[in-house]
Every structure is written in C-alpha cells, then in structure tokens.
Coordinates of N, CA, C and O and ligand atoms in Angstrom, one line a residue:
M15 N -88.0 89.8 -6.2 CA -89.3 89.8 -7.0 C -89.8 91.3 -7.0 O -90.0 91.9 -6.0
S16 N -89.9 91.8 -8.2 CA -90.4 93.2 -8.3 C -91.9 93.2 -8.8 O -92.2 92.5 -9.7
A17 N -92.6 94.0 -8.1 CA -94.0 94.1 -8.5 C -94.2 95.3 -9.4 O -94.0 96.5 -8.9
K18 N -94.4 95.1 -10.6 CA -94.5 96.2 -11.6 C -96.0 96.6 -11.6 O -96.9 95.7 -11.6
S19 N -96.2 97.9 -11.5 CA -97.6 98.3 -11.5 C -98.1 98.3 -13.0 O -97.3 98.3 -13.9
L20 N -99.4 98.3 -13.2 CA -100.0 98.4 -14.5 C -99.5 99.6 -15.2 O -99.4 99.6 -16.5
D21 N -99.3 100.7 -14.5 CA -98.9 102.0 -15.1 C -97.4 101.9 -15.7 O -97.1 102.7 -16.5
D22 N -96.6 101.0 -15.2 CA -95.2 100.9 -15.6 C -95.0 100.0 -16.8 O -94.1 100.2 -17.6
G23 N -95.7 98.9 -16.9 CA -95.4 97.9 -17.8 C -96.1 98.0 -19.2 O -96.9 98.9 -19.4
D24 N -95.7 97.0 -20.0 CA -96.4 96.9 -21.3 C -97.7 96.2 -21.1 O -97.9 95.3 -20.3
I25 N -98.7 96.7 -21.8 CA -100.0 96.1 -21.7 C -100.3 95.2 -22.8 O -100.2 95.6 -24.0
V26 N -100.8 94.0 -22.5 CA -101.2 93.1 -23.5 C -102.7 93.2 -23.7 O -103.4 93.2 -22.7
C27 N -103.1 93.2 -24.9 CA -104.6 93.4 -25.2 C -105.3 92.1 -24.8 O -104.9 91.0 -25.2
P28 N -106.3 92.2 -24.0 CA -107.1 91.0 -23.6 C -107.9 90.5 -24.7 O -108.4 89.3 -24.6
E29 N -108.1 91.2 -25.8 CA -108.9 90.7 -26.9 C -108.1 89.9 -27.9 O -108.5 88.9 -28.4
C30 N -106.9 90.4 -28.2 CA -106.1 89.8 -29.3 C -104.7 89.4 -28.9 O -103.9 88.9 -29.7
A31 N -104.3 89.8 -27.7 CA -103.0 89.5 -27.1 C -101.8 90.2 -27.8 O -100.6 89.9 -27.5
K32 N -102.0 91.2 -28.6 CA -101.0 92.1 -29.1 C -100.6 93.1 -28.0 O -101.3 93.3 -27.1
A33 N -99.4 93.8 -28.2 CA -99.0 94.8 -27.3 C -99.8 96.1 -27.6 O -100.0 96.5 -28.7
C34 N -100.3 96.7 -26.5 CA -101.1 98.0 -26.7 C -100.1 99.1 -26.5 O -99.1 99.0 -25.8
K35 N -100.3 100.2 -27.2 CA -99.5 101.4 -27.2 C -100.2 102.5 -26.3 O -101.4 102.6 -26.3
P36 N -99.3 103.2 -25.6 CA -99.9 104.3 -24.8 C -100.7 105.3 -25.7 O -100.2 105.5 -26.8
A37 N -101.8 105.7 -25.2 CA -102.7 106.6 -26.1 C -103.6 107.5 -25.2 O -103.8 107.1 -24.0
M38 N -104.1 108.5 -25.7 CA -105.1 109.3 -25.0 C -106.4 108.8 -25.5 O -106.7 108.7 -26.7
I39 N -107.2 108.3 -24.5 CA -108.5 107.7 -24.8 C -109.6 108.7 -24.7 O -109.6 109.5 -23.7
D40 N -110.5 108.8 -25.7 CA -111.6 109.7 -25.7 C -112.7 109.2 -24.8 O -113.3 108.2 -25.1
V41 N -113.0 109.9 -23.7 CA -114.1 109.5 -22.9 C -115.1 110.7 -22.9 O -114.9 111.7 -22.3
A42 N -116.1 110.5 -23.8 CA -117.1 111.6 -23.9 C -116.5 112.9 -24.2 O -117.0 113.9 -23.7
G43 N -115.5 113.0 -25.1 CA -114.9 114.2 -25.5 C -113.7 114.7 -24.7 O -113.0 115.6 -25.0
E44 N -113.5 114.0 -23.5 CA -112.3 114.3 -22.7 C -111.2 113.3 -23.0 O -111.5 112.1 -23.1
K45 N -110.0 113.8 -23.1 CA -108.9 112.9 -23.4 C -108.3 112.3 -22.0 O -107.9 113.1 -21.2
I46 N -108.3 111.0 -21.9 CA -107.9 110.4 -20.6 C -106.7 109.4 -21.0 O -106.8 108.7 -22.0
G47 N -105.7 109.4 -20.2 CA -104.5 108.6 -20.4 C -104.9 107.1 -20.4 O -105.7 106.6 -19.6
G48 N -104.3 106.3 -21.3 CA -104.5 104.9 -21.4 C -103.7 104.2 -22.5 O -102.6 104.7 -22.8
W49 N -104.3 103.1 -23.0 CA -103.6 102.4 -24.0 C -104.6 102.0 -25.1 O -105.8 101.8 -24.8
R50 N -104.1 101.8 -26.3 CA -105.0 101.4 -27.4 C -104.2 100.3 -28.2 O -103.0 100.4 -28.4
C51 N -105.0 99.3 -28.5 CA -104.5 98.2 -29.3 C -104.8 98.4 -30.8 O -105.7 99.1 -31.1
S52 N -104.0 97.8 -31.7 CA -104.3 98.0 -33.1 C -105.6 97.4 -33.5 O -106.2 97.7 -34.5
C53 N -106.2 96.5 -32.7 CA -107.5 95.9 -32.9 C -108.6 96.9 -32.5 O -109.8 96.6 -32.8
G54 N -108.2 98.0 -31.9 CA -109.3 99.0 -31.5 C -109.6 98.9 -30.0 O -110.3 99.8 -29.5
Y55 N -109.2 97.9 -29.3 CA -109.5 97.8 -27.8 C -108.8 98.9 -27.1 O -107.6 99.2 -27.4
E56 N -109.5 99.6 -26.2 CA -108.9 100.7 -25.4 C -109.0 100.4 -23.9 O -110.0 99.8 -23.5
M57 N -108.0 100.9 -23.2 CA -108.0 100.7 -21.7 C -107.7 102.1 -21.1 O -106.8 102.7 -21.6
I58 N -108.3 102.4 -20.0 CA -107.9 103.7 -19.3 C -106.9 103.3 -18.2 O -107.0 102.3 -17.5
R59 N -105.9 104.2 -18.1 CA -104.8 104.0 -17.1 C -105.5 104.0 -15.7 O -106.3 104.9 -15.4
P60 N -105.1 103.1 -14.9 CA -105.8 103.0 -13.5 C -105.8 104.3 -12.8 O -106.8 104.7 -12.1
K61 N -104.7 105.1 -12.8 CA -104.6 106.3 -12.0 C -105.6 107.4 -12.6 O -105.8 108.4 -12.0
D62 N -106.1 107.2 -13.8 CA -107.0 108.1 -14.5 C -108.4 107.7 -14.4 O -109.3 108.4 -14.9
F63 N -108.7 106.5 -13.8 CA -110.1 106.0 -13.7 C -111.0 107.1 -13.0 O -112.1 107.4 -13.4
E64 N -110.5 107.7 -11.9 CA -111.3 108.6 -11.1 C -111.6 109.8 -12.0 O -112.7 110.3 -12.0
K65 N -110.6 110.3 -12.7 CA -110.8 111.5 -13.6 C -111.9 111.2 -14.6 O -112.8 112.0 -14.8
A66 N -111.8 110.0 -15.2 CA -112.8 109.6 -16.2 C -114.2 109.5 -15.6 O -115.2 109.9 -16.1
Y67 N -114.2 108.9 -14.4 CA -115.5 108.7 -13.7 C -116.1 110.1 -13.3 O -117.3 110.3 -13.6
L68 N -115.3 111.0 -12.8 CA -115.8 112.3 -12.4 C -116.3 113.1 -13.7 O -117.3 113.8 -13.6
F69 N -115.6 112.9 -14.8 CA -115.9 113.6 -16.0 C -117.3 113.1 -16.5 O -118.2 113.8 -16.9
L70 N -117.5 111.7 -16.4 CA -118.7 111.2 -16.9 C -119.9 111.6 -16.0 O -121.0 111.9 -16.5
Q71 N -119.6 111.7 -14.7 CA -120.7 112.2 -13.8 C -121.1 113.6 -14.1 O -122.2 114.0 -14.1
A72 N -120.1 114.5 -14.4 CA -120.3 115.9 -14.8 C -121.1 116.0 -16.1 O -121.7 117.0 -16.3
R73 N -121.0 115.0 -17.0 CA -121.6 115.1 -18.3 C -123.1 114.7 -18.2 O -123.9 114.9 -19.1
K74 N -123.6 114.2 -17.0 CA -125.0 113.9 -16.9 C -125.8 115.1 -16.8 O -125.4 116.1 -16.2
R75 N -126.9 115.1 -17.5 CA -127.8 116.3 -17.5 C -128.5 116.4 -16.1 O -128.9 115.4 -15.6
E76 N -128.6 117.6 -15.6 CA -129.2 117.8 -14.3 C -130.1 119.0 -14.4 O -129.8 120.0 -15.1
R77 N -131.3 118.9 -13.9 CA -132.2 120.0 -13.9 C -131.9 121.0 -12.7 O -131.8 120.5 -11.6
V78 N -131.6 122.3 -13.1 CA -131.3 123.3 -12.0 C -132.3 124.4 -12.0 O -133.0 124.6 -13.0
K79 N -132.4 125.0 -10.9 CA -133.4 126.1 -10.8 C -132.9 127.4 -11.3 O -131.7 127.7 -11.0
I80 N -133.7 128.2 -11.9 CA -133.3 129.6 -12.3 C -133.9 130.5 -11.3 O -135.1 130.5 -11.0
S81 N -133.1 131.4 -10.8 CA -133.6 132.4 -9.9 C -133.3 133.8 -10.4 O -132.6 134.0 -11.4
K82 N -133.8 134.8 -9.8 CA -133.6 136.2 -10.3 C -133.0 137.1 -9.2 O -133.4 137.0 -8.0
R83 N -132.1 137.9 -9.6 CA -131.4 138.8 -8.7 C -131.3 140.2 -9.4 O -130.5 140.3 -10.3
G84 N -132.1 141.2 -9.0 CA -132.1 142.4 -9.7 C -132.7 142.2 -11.1 O -133.7 141.6 -11.3
N85 N -131.9 142.6 -12.1 CA -132.4 142.4 -13.5 C -131.7 141.2 -14.1 O -132.0 140.9 -15.3
S86 N -130.9 140.5 -13.4 CA -130.2 139.3 -13.9 C -130.9 138.0 -13.4 O -131.5 137.9 -12.3
Y87 N -130.7 136.9 -14.2 CA -131.1 135.6 -13.8 C -129.9 134.8 -13.4 O -128.8 135.0 -13.9
M88 N -130.1 133.9 -12.5 CA -129.0 133.1 -12.0 C -129.3 131.6 -12.1 O -130.5 131.2 -11.9
V89 N -128.3 130.8 -12.4 CA -128.4 129.4 -12.5 C -127.3 128.8 -11.7 O -126.2 129.3 -11.7
T90 N -127.6 127.8 -10.9 CA -126.5 127.2 -10.1 C -125.8 126.2 -11.0 O -126.4 125.5 -11.8
I91 N -124.5 126.1 -10.7 CA -123.7 125.1 -11.4 C -123.5 123.9 -10.5 O -123.0 124.0 -9.4
P92 N -123.9 122.7 -10.9 CA -123.8 121.5 -10.1 C -122.3 121.3 -9.6 O -121.4 121.5 -10.4
K93 N -122.2 120.8 -8.4 CA -120.8 120.5 -7.9 C -120.0 119.6 -8.8 O -118.8 119.8 -8.9
A94 N -120.6 118.6 -9.4 CA -119.9 117.6 -10.2 C -119.2 118.4 -11.4 O -118.1 118.1 -11.7
I95 N -119.9 119.4 -11.9 CA -119.3 120.1 -13.0 C -118.2 121.1 -12.5 O -117.1 121.1 -13.0
A96 N -118.5 121.8 -11.4 CA -117.6 122.7 -10.8 C -116.3 122.0 -10.4 O -115.2 122.5 -10.7
D97 N -116.4 120.8 -9.9 CA -115.2 120.0 -9.5 C -114.3 119.7 -10.7 O -113.1 119.7 -10.6
V98 N -115.0 119.2 -11.8 CA -114.2 118.8 -13.0 C -113.5 119.9 -13.7 O -112.4 119.8 -14.1
I99 N -114.2 121.1 -13.8 CA -113.6 122.2 -14.5 C -112.9 123.2 -13.6 O -112.3 124.1 -14.1
G100 N -112.9 122.9 -12.3 CA -112.1 123.8 -11.4 C -112.7 125.2 -11.2 O -111.9 126.1 -11.1
I101 N -114.0 125.3 -11.1 CA -114.6 126.6 -10.8 C -114.3 127.0 -9.4 O -114.4 126.1 -8.5
D102 N -114.0 128.2 -9.2 CA -113.8 128.7 -7.8 C -114.6 130.0 -7.7 O -115.0 130.6 -8.7
K103 N -114.9 130.4 -6.5 CA -115.8 131.5 -6.2 C -115.6 132.8 -6.9 O -116.5 133.4 -7.5
D104 N -114.3 133.2 -7.0 CA -114.1 134.5 -7.6 C -113.6 134.4 -9.1 O -113.1 135.4 -9.6
K105 N -113.7 133.2 -9.6 CA -113.2 133.0 -11.0 C -114.2 133.8 -12.0 O -115.4 133.9 -11.7
T106 N -113.7 134.2 -13.1 CA -114.6 134.8 -14.1 C -114.9 133.9 -15.2 O -114.1 132.9 -15.4
A107 N -115.9 134.1 -16.0 CA -116.3 133.2 -17.1 C -116.9 134.1 -18.2 O -117.4 135.2 -17.9
E108 N -116.9 133.5 -19.4 CA -117.6 134.2 -20.5 C -118.9 133.4 -20.7 O -118.9 132.2 -20.6
I109 N -120.0 134.2 -21.0 CA -121.3 133.5 -21.2 C -121.9 134.1 -22.4 O -121.8 135.3 -22.7
F110 N -122.5 133.3 -23.2 CA -123.1 133.7 -24.5 C -124.2 132.8 -24.9 O -124.2 131.6 -24.5
L111 N -125.1 133.3 -25.8 CA -126.1 132.4 -26.3 C -125.6 131.7 -27.5 O -125.2 132.3 -28.5
K112 N -125.5 130.4 -27.4 CA -124.9 129.6 -28.5 C -125.9 129.4 -29.6 O -125.6 129.4 -30.8
D113 N -127.1 129.1 -29.3 CA -128.3 129.0 -30.2 C -129.5 129.3 -29.4 O -129.4 129.5 -28.2
P114 N -130.7 129.4 -30.0 CA -131.9 129.8 -29.3 C -132.2 129.0 -28.0 O -133.0 129.5 -27.2
H115 N -131.6 127.8 -27.8 CA -131.9 127.0 -26.6 C -130.7 126.6 -25.8 O -130.8 125.9 -24.9
T116 N -129.5 127.2 -26.1 CA -128.3 126.8 -25.4 C -127.5 128.0 -25.0 O -127.2 128.8 -25.8
I117 N -127.2 128.0 -23.7 CA -126.3 129.1 -23.2 C -125.0 128.4 -22.9 O -124.9 127.3 -22.3
S118 N -123.9 129.0 -23.4 CA -122.6 128.4 -23.2 C -121.8 129.3 -22.2 O -122.0 130.5 -22.2
I119 N -121.1 128.6 -21.3 CA -120.2 129.3 -20.3 C -118.8 128.8 -20.5 O -118.6 127.6 -20.4
I120 N -117.9 129.7 -20.8 CA -116.5 129.3 -20.9 C -115.7 129.7 -19.7 O -115.7 130.9 -19.4
V121 N -115.1 128.8 -19.0 CA -114.3 129.1 -17.8 C -112.8 129.0 -18.1 O -112.4 128.4 -19.0
Ligands
LIG24 ZN1 -106.1 93.9 -29.5

C-alpha cells in the first residue's frame, strides 16, 4: 500500500469533481504553487501554505516609527516583511518617491 502525498497525485476539484491542473496561484500578487480547476476553483500546494501565510502576514499594513539620524530619516522594516523578501543587514536597496504619499524600496 503506497501513501501518495497530495503533492504527488492528481487533484480532483472538490467543487465539480474534474481534474485540476498544476498552476501558479495568485495570492495577493505573489505567485504560489498549486492547482486550478476549469471551474475556477484554486488550491494552494500544501508545502507552499507557509509561504502564502507569511506573504499575507507581510502584506498587512503596520504603523512604524520614523526617527532621525543626522540629516536622514529612518523607518524600521517589520520582521514579517524582512523575512519574506530576504532583507539582510548589509544588503543595499533602491529608494524613491513613487507619488506624493508613497515611498518605494526595491531590494
Ligand atoms: Zn472544479
């Protein structure tokens, strides 16, 4: 008796019972591995649940404090965001004013 994991086998749609095809599922703009049925039902691959969860945590708005050091202002980056995008202490990033109320940081 072989135990096939959900990651190995064909997935049957719980909504319409058709076979689902492997697909990248859009989770708030991030592509996560999973399956999609022709009826539109989507499932996230079990091994990617944590990635999807961490990404959704990082997407939550968080109020951070602005401090000043010399002539520059500093903003802390929440750990949830740092963990998802892989920020490290000596990494460099680009920062620019996207619009009058939004600062973008590209890492
Ligand atoms: Zn379906």
